[in-house]
Amino acid sequence: MSQTIQKTLRDSAAMRWTALLLLALAMFCSYIFMDILSPIKDLMQETRGWDSTAFGTMQGSEVFLNVFAFFLIFAGIILDKMGVRFTMVLSTAVMLVGAVIKWYAVSDAFTGSSLATWFTENLNYIPLFDELGVSPFYEGMPASAKFAACGFMIFGCGCEMAGITVSRGIVKWFKGREMALAMGSEMALARLGVATCMIFSPFFARLGGAVSVSRSVAFGVVLMCIALMMAIVYFAMDQKLDAQTGEAEEKDDPFKVSDIGKILADSGFWLVALLCVLYYSAIFPFQKYAVNMLQCNLTLTLPEADSFWASSSVTIVQYVIMLVVAAAGFASNFQKKAGMKYGLLALSIVSLITYCYMGYMRQSAESIFAVFPLLAVLITPILGSYVDHKGKAASMLVLGSLLLIACHLTFAFVLPMFKGSDVGGIVIAYVTILVLGASFSLVPASLWPSVPKLVDQKVIGSAYALIFWIQNIGLWLFPLLIGKVLDQTNPGITDPTQYNYTAPLVMLAGLGVAALVLGLVLKVVDRKRGLGLELPNISE
């Protein structure tokens, strides 16, 4: 007779999934703040004078310090030296500081202040950066956009540090277990932040009938306070785990620059890193413009001001239904009994249809795009479990690239054909957005769990940092490029709902084509070198 003894927190499924939930909640809050201005781009132009170039430059500034000051590299070193729990608390604290600065930048208190005057008169020319064409500011950029960019840079340092820390934390708690499922689930839950942002940012901006963009950002600041609390609770759990296992947060071997050299010399690492930058550059920058793109390509008629569909209560109802979609769909993956499994799945589908109907009745571009992560929440655990038990991670990246190309080309050429159609355009938009979100779920379920197969455990934090740094180059460049392309291809357009988005969308589809080519190359390299990317994470 033998008994299974739970020796550590990590051996307890409940405890390791609780640790994952804390990490996911922190990232959930950061995802909300990351795109807090995206669904109100039109209001930023109307109330703060931000044209597409100013908006895109500010949005791209999030990763400026990570790219050009190499902060992410230092973040990886901090993570390897100081450990997961310290770096998680530090990253959320940094995000909170940046969030507060950004909130003040768009507040009425900043307008007309001496600080606003200083930003108007300064930072119009940055030596070297202007010559290279990579300056985060430019002459004529609104002072509020400049100062908001400064806050967003600080927030971005913390956000990307948190991203690599969460990945490392999941590896720590789930290595040899359901790691792909855990990573996929974390991202699926965190991406509900995108939907939450799309629903509530316009809600707070228009609350009470008077437009105030600072209210939306203040909502995000409150959530970042919650993220810091989640990080502190995780700190306590992680500390107890190390006390049980005898593991030390600090590394026994000191960090060496040569470790980075070894990582960079690996062709498999570069293929994964380039796939990451191409794929994420086609998604995250798009999110920042997606609501405005829908406003420009759909014929939306606002409901009567005194109707239920125009009330603030409909926002709450719709969000509750969204949570039911996500929770029921996610939970259906973990049910042993067929009746419960398919019952939850049916509830999720019916709730999704109800949500989409409400979005149609509201005639709201932001609530339409909010469906983006919902299908991903449903299928990411399936994909993660499949990679854990069956493998085929590289093949999933190829499939994700194909879906990415199809979705952006649909937005570019098919959706505009339905402008003027009361129902057709919204149906096309819903289907394409859901498929795009589903394709995005292929990345965390397949790409991130592959990194530990490519690098030594001692420098895995640095490896994630390098991948995020390379990814951040795209996340800095493409929001800026989309804004400039929009202004260049729409000369004289002052109405923010009348832009032609064809050129930016074709550009993003091109990134998908490049990702597809690299995905096929990765499959060949994996087969020749035996990297194990197509093999399951769990040996059965």
Coordinates of C-alpha atoms in Angstrom, one line a residue:
M1 CA 0.0 0.0 0.0
S2 CA 1.3 3.4 -0.9
Q3 CA 0.0 6.9 -0.5
T4 CA 0.6 9.9 -2.6
I5 CA 2.0 12.7 -0.4
Q6 CA 1.7 16.3 -1.5
K7 CA 5.2 17.5 -0.6
T8 CA 5.2 21.0 -1.8
L9 CA 2.8 23.7 -3.1
R10 CA 3.9 22.9 -6.6
D11 CA 2.8 19.3 -6.2
S12 CA -0.7 20.5 -5.4
A13 CA -2.8 21.2 -8.5
A14 CA -4.9 23.7 -6.6
M15 CA -1.9 25.7 -5.4
R16 CA 0.0 25.9 -8.7
W17 CA -3.2 26.9 -10.5
T18 CA -3.8 29.5 -7.8
A19 CA -0.3 30.9 -8.4
L20 CA -1.1 30.9 -12.1
L21 CA -4.4 32.8 -11.4
L22 CA -2.5 35.5 -9.5
L23 CA -0.1 36.0 -12.3
A24 CA -2.9 36.0 -14.9
L25 CA -4.9 38.6 -12.9
A26 CA -1.9 40.9 -12.8
M27 CA -1.4 40.6 -16.6
F28 CA -5.2 41.0 -17.0
C29 CA -5.0 44.4 -15.4
S30 CA -1.9 45.4 -17.4
Y31 CA -3.6 44.3 -20.7
I32 CA -6.5 46.7 -19.9
F33 CA -4.2 49.6 -19.3
M34 CA -2.0 48.8 -22.4
D35 CA -4.9 49.5 -24.7
I36 CA -6.9 51.9 -22.5
L37 CA -6.9 54.6 -25.2
S38 CA -7.4 52.3 -28.2
P39 CA -11.2 52.3 -28.3
I40 CA -11.4 56.1 -27.8
K41 CA -8.9 57.1 -30.5
D42 CA -11.7 59.3 -32.1
L43 CA -12.2 61.0 -28.7
M44 CA -8.5 61.7 -28.3
Q45 CA -8.5 63.5 -31.7
E46 CA -11.6 65.5 -30.8
T47 CA -10.7 66.4 -27.2
R48 CA -6.9 66.5 -27.2
G49 CA -6.0 67.1 -30.9
W50 CA -4.2 63.8 -31.4
D51 CA -4.1 63.0 -35.1
S52 CA -3.2 59.4 -36.2
T53 CA 0.5 60.2 -36.2
A54 CA 0.4 61.6 -32.7
F55 CA -1.7 58.7 -31.5
G56 CA 0.5 56.1 -33.2
T57 CA 3.7 57.7 -31.9
M58 CA 2.4 57.8 -28.3
Q59 CA 1.2 54.1 -28.6
G60 CA 4.5 53.0 -29.9
S61 CA 6.4 54.8 -27.1
E62 CA 5.3 52.0 -24.7
V63 CA 8.3 49.9 -25.8
F64 CA 10.7 52.7 -26.7
L65 CA 13.0 52.3 -23.6
N66 CA 12.8 48.5 -23.9
V67 CA 14.1 48.7 -27.4
F68 CA 16.6 51.6 -27.4
A69 CA 17.7 51.6 -23.8
F70 CA 17.9 47.8 -23.8
F71 CA 15.8 47.8 -20.7
L72 CA 14.4 44.4 -21.4
I73 CA 17.9 42.9 -21.5
F74 CA 18.5 44.3 -18.0
A75 CA 15.1 43.0 -17.0
G76 CA 16.1 39.5 -17.9
I77 CA 19.3 39.9 -16.0
I78 CA 17.3 41.2 -12.9
L79 CA 15.0 38.2 -13.3
D80 CA 17.8 35.7 -13.5
K81 CA 19.7 37.3 -10.5
M82 CA 16.8 38.3 -8.2
G83 CA 14.2 35.7 -9.1
V84 CA 10.5 35.6 -10.0
R85 CA 8.8 37.0 -7.0
F86 CA 11.0 40.1 -6.6
T87 CA 10.8 40.9 -10.3
M88 CA 7.1 40.5 -10.3
V89 CA 6.5 43.0 -7.5
L90 CA 9.0 45.4 -9.1
S91 CA 7.5 45.2 -12.5
T92 CA 3.9 45.9 -11.3
A93 CA 5.2 48.9 -9.2
V94 CA 6.9 50.3 -12.3
M95 CA 3.7 49.9 -14.3
L96 CA 1.7 51.7 -11.7
V97 CA 4.1 54.7 -11.7
G98 CA 3.9 54.9 -15.5
A99 CA 0.1 54.6 -15.4
V100 CA -0.2 57.5 -13.0
I101 CA 1.9 59.7 -15.2
K102 CA -0.1 58.9 -18.3
W103 CA -3.4 59.6 -16.4
Y104 CA -2.1 63.1 -15.5
A105 CA -1.0 63.7 -19.0
V106 CA -4.6 63.3 -20.4
S107 CA -6.3 65.0 -17.5
D108 CA -7.8 68.5 -17.6
A109 CA -5.3 69.5 -14.8
F110 CA -2.4 69.1 -17.3
T111 CA -4.0 71.2 -20.0
G112 CA -2.7 74.8 -19.7
S113 CA -0.3 73.9 -16.9
S114 CA 3.3 75.1 -16.8
L115 CA 4.3 71.4 -17.4
A116 CA 2.2 71.4 -20.6
T117 CA 4.0 74.6 -21.7
W118 CA 7.3 73.0 -21.1
F119 CA 6.4 69.9 -23.1
T120 CA 5.1 72.1 -25.9
E121 CA 8.4 74.1 -26.1
N122 CA 10.8 71.1 -25.6
L123 CA 11.5 67.6 -26.8
N124 CA 10.8 68.8 -30.4
Y125 CA 14.3 67.6 -31.4
I126 CA 16.2 64.7 -30.0
P127 CA 19.8 64.5 -31.3
L128 CA 20.7 61.3 -33.1
F129 CA 17.2 59.8 -32.6
D130 CA 15.8 62.4 -35.0
E131 CA 18.5 61.8 -37.5
L132 CA 17.8 58.0 -37.4
G133 CA 14.0 58.7 -37.6
V134 CA 13.3 56.8 -34.4
S135 CA 12.5 59.7 -32.0
P136 CA 9.5 59.2 -29.7
F137 CA 8.6 62.8 -30.1
Y138 CA 8.4 65.3 -33.0
E139 CA 7.9 69.0 -33.5
G140 CA 4.2 69.8 -33.4
M141 CA 3.3 66.8 -31.3
P142 CA 0.6 67.8 -28.7
A143 CA 2.1 68.3 -25.2
S144 CA -0.4 65.9 -23.7
A145 CA 0.8 63.2 -26.1
K146 CA 4.4 63.8 -25.3
F147 CA 3.9 63.5 -21.6
A148 CA 1.6 60.5 -22.0
A149 CA 4.4 58.9 -24.1
C150 CA 6.8 59.4 -21.2
G151 CA 4.4 57.7 -18.8
F152 CA 3.7 54.9 -21.3
M153 CA 7.5 54.3 -21.7
I154 CA 7.8 53.7 -18.0
F155 CA 4.6 51.5 -18.0
G156 CA 6.0 49.6 -20.9
C157 CA 9.2 48.8 -19.0
G158 CA 7.2 47.3 -16.2
C159 CA 4.8 45.5 -18.5
E160 CA 7.4 43.7 -20.6
M161 CA 9.4 42.9 -17.4
A162 CA 6.2 41.4 -16.0
G163 CA 5.7 39.4 -19.3
I164 CA 9.0 37.6 -19.1
T165 CA 8.6 37.2 -15.3
V166 CA 5.2 35.5 -15.7
S167 CA 6.6 33.2 -18.4
R168 CA 9.5 32.3 -16.0
G169 CA 7.1 31.8 -13.1
I170 CA 4.9 29.4 -15.1
V171 CA 8.0 27.4 -16.0
K172 CA 8.9 27.3 -12.3
W173 CA 5.5 26.1 -11.2
F174 CA 4.6 23.8 -14.1
K175 CA 7.8 22.4 -15.6
G176 CA 7.2 18.7 -16.3
R177 CA 3.5 19.2 -15.9
E178 CA 0.8 21.0 -17.9
M179 CA 3.1 23.8 -19.0
A180 CA 1.6 24.6 -22.4
L181 CA -1.9 24.4 -20.9
A182 CA -0.8 26.8 -18.1
M183 CA 0.8 29.3 -20.5
G184 CA -2.1 29.2 -22.9
S185 CA -4.6 29.5 -20.1
E186 CA -2.7 32.5 -18.6
M187 CA -2.7 34.4 -21.8
A188 CA -6.3 33.5 -22.6
L189 CA -7.4 34.9 -19.2
A190 CA -5.1 37.9 -19.4
R191 CA -6.5 38.7 -22.9
L192 CA -9.9 39.2 -21.4
G193 CA -8.3 42.5 -20.4
V194 CA -8.5 43.5 -24.1
A195 CA -12.3 42.8 -24.1
T196 CA -12.7 44.6 -20.7
C197 CA -10.8 47.6 -22.1
M198 CA -13.0 47.8 -25.2
I199 CA -16.2 47.6 -23.1
F200 CA -15.3 50.0 -20.2
S201 CA -12.9 52.5 -21.6
P202 CA -15.6 54.2 -23.8
F203 CA -18.1 53.6 -20.9
F204 CA -16.0 55.7 -18.5
A205 CA -15.1 58.3 -21.1
R206 CA -18.7 59.1 -21.8
L207 CA -20.1 58.4 -18.3
G208 CA -22.7 61.0 -17.2
G209 CA -23.0 62.4 -20.7
A210 CA -19.8 64.6 -20.6
V211 CA -16.8 63.2 -22.4
S212 CA -13.6 62.9 -20.2
V213 CA -10.8 60.7 -21.5
S214 CA -9.0 60.9 -18.2
R215 CA -11.7 58.9 -16.5
S216 CA -10.9 55.9 -18.7
V217 CA -7.2 56.2 -17.8
A218 CA -8.1 56.6 -14.1
F219 CA -10.0 53.3 -14.3
G220 CA -6.8 51.7 -15.6
V221 CA -4.8 53.2 -12.8
V222 CA -7.1 51.6 -10.2
L223 CA -6.6 48.2 -11.9
M224 CA -2.9 48.6 -11.8
C225 CA -3.2 49.1 -8.0
I226 CA -5.0 45.7 -7.9
A227 CA -2.2 44.2 -10.1
L228 CA 0.4 45.2 -7.5
M229 CA -1.7 43.6 -4.8
M230 CA -1.8 40.3 -6.8
A231 CA 1.9 40.4 -7.2
I232 CA 2.4 40.8 -3.5
V233 CA 0.2 37.8 -2.8
Y234 CA 2.1 35.8 -5.4
F235 CA 5.4 36.9 -3.6
A236 CA 4.2 35.2 -0.4
M237 CA 3.2 32.0 -2.2
D238 CA 6.5 31.8 -4.2
Q239 CA 8.5 32.4 -1.0
K240 CA 6.7 29.6 0.7
L241 CA 7.4 27.2 -2.2
D242 CA 11.1 28.0 -2.1
A243 CA 11.1 27.4 1.7
Q244 CA 9.6 23.9 1.1
T245 CA 11.9 23.0 -1.8
G246 CA 15.1 24.5 -0.5
E247 CA 15.5 26.3 -3.8
A248 CA 17.1 29.7 -3.8
E249 CA 15.8 32.6 -5.8
E250 CA 19.2 33.8 -6.6
K251 CA 21.3 31.9 -9.1
D252 CA 24.3 29.8 -7.8
D253 CA 26.2 30.7 -11.0
P254 CA 26.7 34.4 -11.7
F255 CA 25.3 35.8 -14.9
K256 CA 27.8 36.1 -17.8
V257 CA 27.5 38.1 -20.9
S258 CA 28.7 35.0 -22.8
D259 CA 25.4 33.4 -21.9
I260 CA 23.6 35.9 -24.1
G261 CA 26.1 35.1 -26.8
K262 CA 25.3 31.4 -26.7
I263 CA 21.6 32.2 -27.0
L264 CA 22.1 34.5 -29.9
A265 CA 24.3 32.0 -31.7
D266 CA 21.4 29.5 -31.9
S267 CA 19.5 29.5 -35.2
G268 CA 16.4 27.9 -33.5
F269 CA 16.2 30.7 -31.0
W270 CA 16.3 33.3 -33.9
L271 CA 13.6 31.6 -35.8
V272 CA 11.3 31.6 -32.7
A273 CA 12.2 35.2 -31.9
L274 CA 11.6 36.4 -35.5
L275 CA 8.3 34.5 -35.6
C276 CA 7.3 36.2 -32.4
V277 CA 8.1 39.7 -33.6
L278 CA 6.3 39.2 -36.9
Y279 CA 3.2 37.6 -35.3
Y280 CA 2.8 40.0 -32.4
S281 CA 3.5 43.0 -34.6
A282 CA 0.5 42.0 -36.7
I283 CA -1.8 41.8 -33.7
F284 CA -0.9 44.2 -30.9
P285 CA -0.5 47.3 -33.1
F286 CA -3.7 46.4 -34.9
Q287 CA -5.6 46.3 -31.5
K288 CA -4.7 49.9 -31.0
Y289 CA -6.5 50.9 -34.2
A290 CA -9.1 48.1 -34.6
V291 CA -12.0 50.1 -33.1
N292 CA -11.4 53.0 -35.3
M293 CA -11.0 50.7 -38.3
L294 CA -14.4 49.3 -37.6
Q295 CA -15.9 52.8 -37.2
C296 CA -14.5 53.6 -40.7
N297 CA -15.8 50.4 -42.4
L298 CA -19.1 49.7 -40.7
T299 CA -22.3 51.7 -41.1
L300 CA -23.3 52.2 -37.5
T301 CA -26.4 54.1 -36.4
L302 CA -26.5 55.1 -32.7
P303 CA -29.6 54.0 -30.9
E304 CA -32.1 56.5 -29.5
A305 CA -30.6 58.3 -26.4
D306 CA -33.5 57.2 -24.2
S307 CA -33.5 53.6 -25.2
F308 CA -32.1 50.6 -23.2
W309 CA -29.4 50.1 -25.9
A310 CA -28.0 53.6 -25.2
S311 CA -28.0 53.3 -21.4
S312 CA -25.1 52.7 -19.2
S313 CA -26.7 49.6 -17.7
V314 CA -26.4 47.7 -21.1
T315 CA -22.6 47.9 -20.7
I316 CA -22.7 46.1 -17.4
V317 CA -25.2 43.5 -18.7
Q318 CA -23.1 42.9 -21.8
Y319 CA -19.9 42.5 -19.8
V320 CA -21.5 40.0 -17.5
I321 CA -22.6 38.0 -20.5
M322 CA -19.0 38.2 -21.8
L323 CA -17.7 36.7 -18.6
V324 CA -20.2 33.9 -18.9
V325 CA -19.0 33.2 -22.4
A326 CA -15.4 33.1 -21.2
A327 CA -15.9 31.2 -17.9
A328 CA -18.3 28.5 -19.3
G329 CA -16.1 28.0 -22.4
F330 CA -12.9 27.8 -20.4
A331 CA -14.4 25.5 -17.8
S332 CA -15.8 23.1 -20.4
N333 CA -12.3 22.0 -21.2
F334 CA -11.8 20.6 -17.7
Q335 CA -15.0 18.6 -17.3
K336 CA -14.8 14.8 -17.0
K337 CA -18.5 14.2 -17.5
A338 CA -19.8 14.6 -21.1
G339 CA -23.0 16.1 -19.9
M340 CA -21.3 18.9 -18.0
K341 CA -18.8 19.5 -20.7
Y342 CA -21.2 19.9 -23.5
G343 CA -23.7 21.8 -21.2
L344 CA -21.1 24.4 -20.4
L345 CA -20.0 24.6 -24.1
A346 CA -23.6 25.1 -25.1
L347 CA -24.0 27.9 -22.5
S348 CA -20.9 29.5 -23.8
I349 CA -22.1 29.5 -27.4
V350 CA -25.6 30.8 -26.6
S351 CA -24.1 33.5 -24.4
L352 CA -21.7 34.4 -27.3
I353 CA -24.6 34.8 -29.7
T354 CA -26.5 36.9 -27.1
Y355 CA -23.4 39.1 -26.7
C356 CA -23.0 39.6 -30.4
Y357 CA -26.7 40.5 -30.8
M358 CA -26.3 43.1 -28.0
G359 CA -23.3 44.5 -29.8
Y360 CA -25.3 44.8 -33.0
M361 CA -28.2 46.5 -31.2
R362 CA -25.8 48.9 -29.5
Q363 CA -24.2 49.7 -32.9
S364 CA -20.9 50.1 -31.0
A365 CA -17.6 49.4 -32.7
E366 CA -15.8 48.9 -29.4
S367 CA -18.3 46.3 -28.2
I368 CA -18.0 44.5 -31.5
F369 CA -14.2 44.3 -31.3
A370 CA -14.5 43.2 -27.7
V371 CA -15.3 39.6 -28.9
F372 CA -11.6 39.4 -30.0
P373 CA -10.4 37.2 -27.1
L374 CA -13.6 35.2 -26.5
L375 CA -13.0 32.3 -28.9
A376 CA -9.4 32.2 -27.8
V377 CA -10.4 31.7 -24.2
L378 CA -12.4 28.6 -25.3
I379 CA -9.8 27.0 -27.5
T380 CA -6.5 27.9 -25.9
P381 CA -6.8 25.3 -23.2
I382 CA -7.5 22.7 -25.9
L383 CA -4.5 23.8 -27.9
G384 CA -2.3 23.9 -24.8
S385 CA -3.4 20.4 -23.8
Y386 CA -2.8 19.2 -27.3
V387 CA 0.8 20.5 -27.3
D388 CA 1.4 19.1 -23.9
H389 CA 0.3 15.6 -24.9
K390 CA 0.6 15.4 -28.7
G391 CA 3.1 18.2 -29.7
K392 CA 3.0 19.8 -33.1
A393 CA 3.9 23.3 -31.8
A394 CA 5.7 24.4 -35.0
S395 CA 2.7 23.3 -37.1
M396 CA 0.4 25.3 -35.0
L397 CA 2.5 28.4 -35.6
V398 CA 2.1 27.8 -39.4
L399 CA -1.7 27.5 -39.0
G400 CA -1.8 30.7 -37.0
S401 CA 0.1 32.6 -39.7
L402 CA -2.4 31.4 -42.4
L403 CA -5.3 32.5 -40.3
L404 CA -3.6 35.9 -39.6
I405 CA -3.1 36.6 -43.3
A406 CA -6.7 35.7 -44.1
C407 CA -8.2 37.9 -41.4
H408 CA -6.2 41.0 -42.3
L409 CA -7.0 40.6 -46.0
T410 CA -10.7 40.2 -45.1
F411 CA -10.6 43.5 -43.1
A412 CA -8.8 45.2 -46.0
F413 CA -10.9 44.1 -48.9
V414 CA -14.0 42.2 -47.9
L415 CA -15.3 44.2 -45.0
P416 CA -15.4 47.6 -46.9
M417 CA -17.6 45.9 -49.6
F418 CA -20.3 45.5 -46.9
K419 CA -20.3 49.1 -45.8
G420 CA -23.9 50.2 -46.0
S421 CA -25.2 46.8 -45.1
D422 CA -27.0 47.0 -41.8
V423 CA -26.3 43.3 -40.9
G424 CA -23.7 41.9 -43.3
G425 CA -20.8 44.1 -42.3
I426 CA -21.2 43.4 -38.6
V427 CA -21.5 39.7 -39.2
I428 CA -18.3 39.7 -41.3
A429 CA -16.6 41.8 -38.6
Y430 CA -17.7 39.4 -35.8
V431 CA -16.5 36.3 -37.6
T432 CA -13.2 37.7 -38.7
I433 CA -12.4 39.1 -35.2
L434 CA -13.2 35.8 -33.5
V435 CA -11.0 33.9 -36.0
L436 CA -8.2 36.4 -35.5
G437 CA -8.4 36.0 -31.7
A438 CA -8.4 32.3 -32.1
S439 CA -5.2 32.4 -34.3
F440 CA -3.6 34.6 -31.6
S441 CA -4.2 31.8 -29.1
L442 CA -1.9 29.5 -31.1
V443 CA 1.2 31.6 -30.0
P444 CA 1.1 31.2 -26.2
A445 CA 0.0 27.6 -26.5
S446 CA 2.8 26.6 -28.9
L447 CA 5.6 29.2 -29.0
W448 CA 6.4 30.1 -25.4
P449 CA 6.5 26.5 -24.1
S450 CA 9.1 25.8 -26.9
V451 CA 11.7 28.2 -25.5
P452 CA 12.8 26.0 -22.6
K453 CA 13.6 23.4 -25.3
L454 CA 16.0 25.8 -27.0
V455 CA 18.1 27.3 -24.1
D456 CA 19.8 26.2 -20.9
Q457 CA 17.6 26.5 -17.8
K458 CA 20.0 28.9 -16.1
V459 CA 19.6 31.6 -18.7
I460 CA 15.9 31.1 -19.6
G461 CA 15.0 34.5 -18.1
S462 CA 17.6 36.1 -20.4
A463 CA 16.2 34.1 -23.4
Y464 CA 12.7 35.3 -22.8
A465 CA 14.0 38.8 -22.3
L466 CA 15.8 38.7 -25.7
I467 CA 12.7 37.4 -27.4
F468 CA 10.6 40.1 -25.9
W469 CA 13.2 42.7 -26.8
I470 CA 13.2 41.6 -30.4
Q471 CA 9.4 41.6 -30.3
N472 CA 9.3 45.1 -28.8
I473 CA 11.1 46.4 -31.9
G474 CA 8.0 45.6 -33.9
L475 CA 5.6 46.8 -31.2
W476 CA 7.4 50.1 -31.2
L477 CA 7.6 50.4 -35.0
F478 CA 4.2 49.3 -36.3
P479 CA 1.9 51.5 -34.2
L480 CA 3.9 54.4 -35.5
L481 CA 3.9 53.1 -39.1
I482 CA 0.2 52.5 -39.1
G483 CA -0.5 56.1 -37.9
K484 CA 1.9 57.6 -40.5
V485 CA 0.5 55.4 -43.3
L486 CA -3.1 56.4 -42.3
D487 CA -2.2 60.1 -42.5
Q488 CA -0.3 59.7 -45.8
T489 CA -3.0 57.7 -47.5
N490 CA -5.9 59.9 -46.2
P491 CA -4.8 63.4 -46.9
G492 CA -7.2 66.1 -45.8
I493 CA -9.3 63.7 -43.7
T494 CA -10.3 65.4 -40.4
D495 CA -13.2 63.1 -39.5
P496 CA -11.6 60.2 -37.5
T497 CA -14.4 57.8 -38.7
Q498 CA -13.7 58.3 -42.5
Y499 CA -10.2 56.8 -42.9
N500 CA -9.3 54.2 -45.5
Y501 CA -7.5 51.4 -43.7
T502 CA -6.6 49.3 -46.8
A503 CA -2.9 50.1 -46.9
P504 CA -2.1 49.5 -43.1
L505 CA -4.1 46.2 -43.2
V506 CA -2.2 45.0 -46.3
M507 CA 1.0 45.8 -44.5
L508 CA 0.0 43.7 -41.5
A509 CA -1.0 40.8 -43.8
G510 CA 2.5 41.0 -45.2
L511 CA 3.9 40.4 -41.7
G512 CA 1.7 37.2 -41.6
V513 CA 3.2 36.1 -44.9
A514 CA 6.7 36.5 -43.5
A515 CA 5.7 34.6 -40.4
L516 CA 4.3 31.8 -42.5
V517 CA 7.6 31.4 -44.4
L518 CA 9.6 31.4 -41.1
G519 CA 7.2 28.9 -39.6
L520 CA 7.8 26.5 -42.5
V521 CA 11.6 27.0 -42.1
L522 CA 11.3 26.3 -38.4
K523 CA 9.7 23.0 -39.1
V524 CA 12.5 22.0 -41.4
V525 CA 15.2 23.1 -38.8
D526 CA 13.4 21.3 -36.1
R527 CA 13.3 18.1 -38.1
K528 CA 17.0 18.3 -39.0
R529 CA 18.3 19.3 -35.6
G530 CA 15.9 17.4 -33.4
L531 CA 14.9 20.5 -31.3
G532 CA 11.8 18.7 -30.2
L533 CA 9.3 21.5 -31.0
E534 CA 6.9 19.0 -32.6
L535 CA 7.2 16.6 -29.6
P536 CA 4.8 16.7 -26.6
N537 CA 5.8 18.4 -23.4
I538 CA 4.6 15.6 -21.2
S539 CA 6.1 12.1 -21.8
E540 CA 3.4 9.5 -21.7

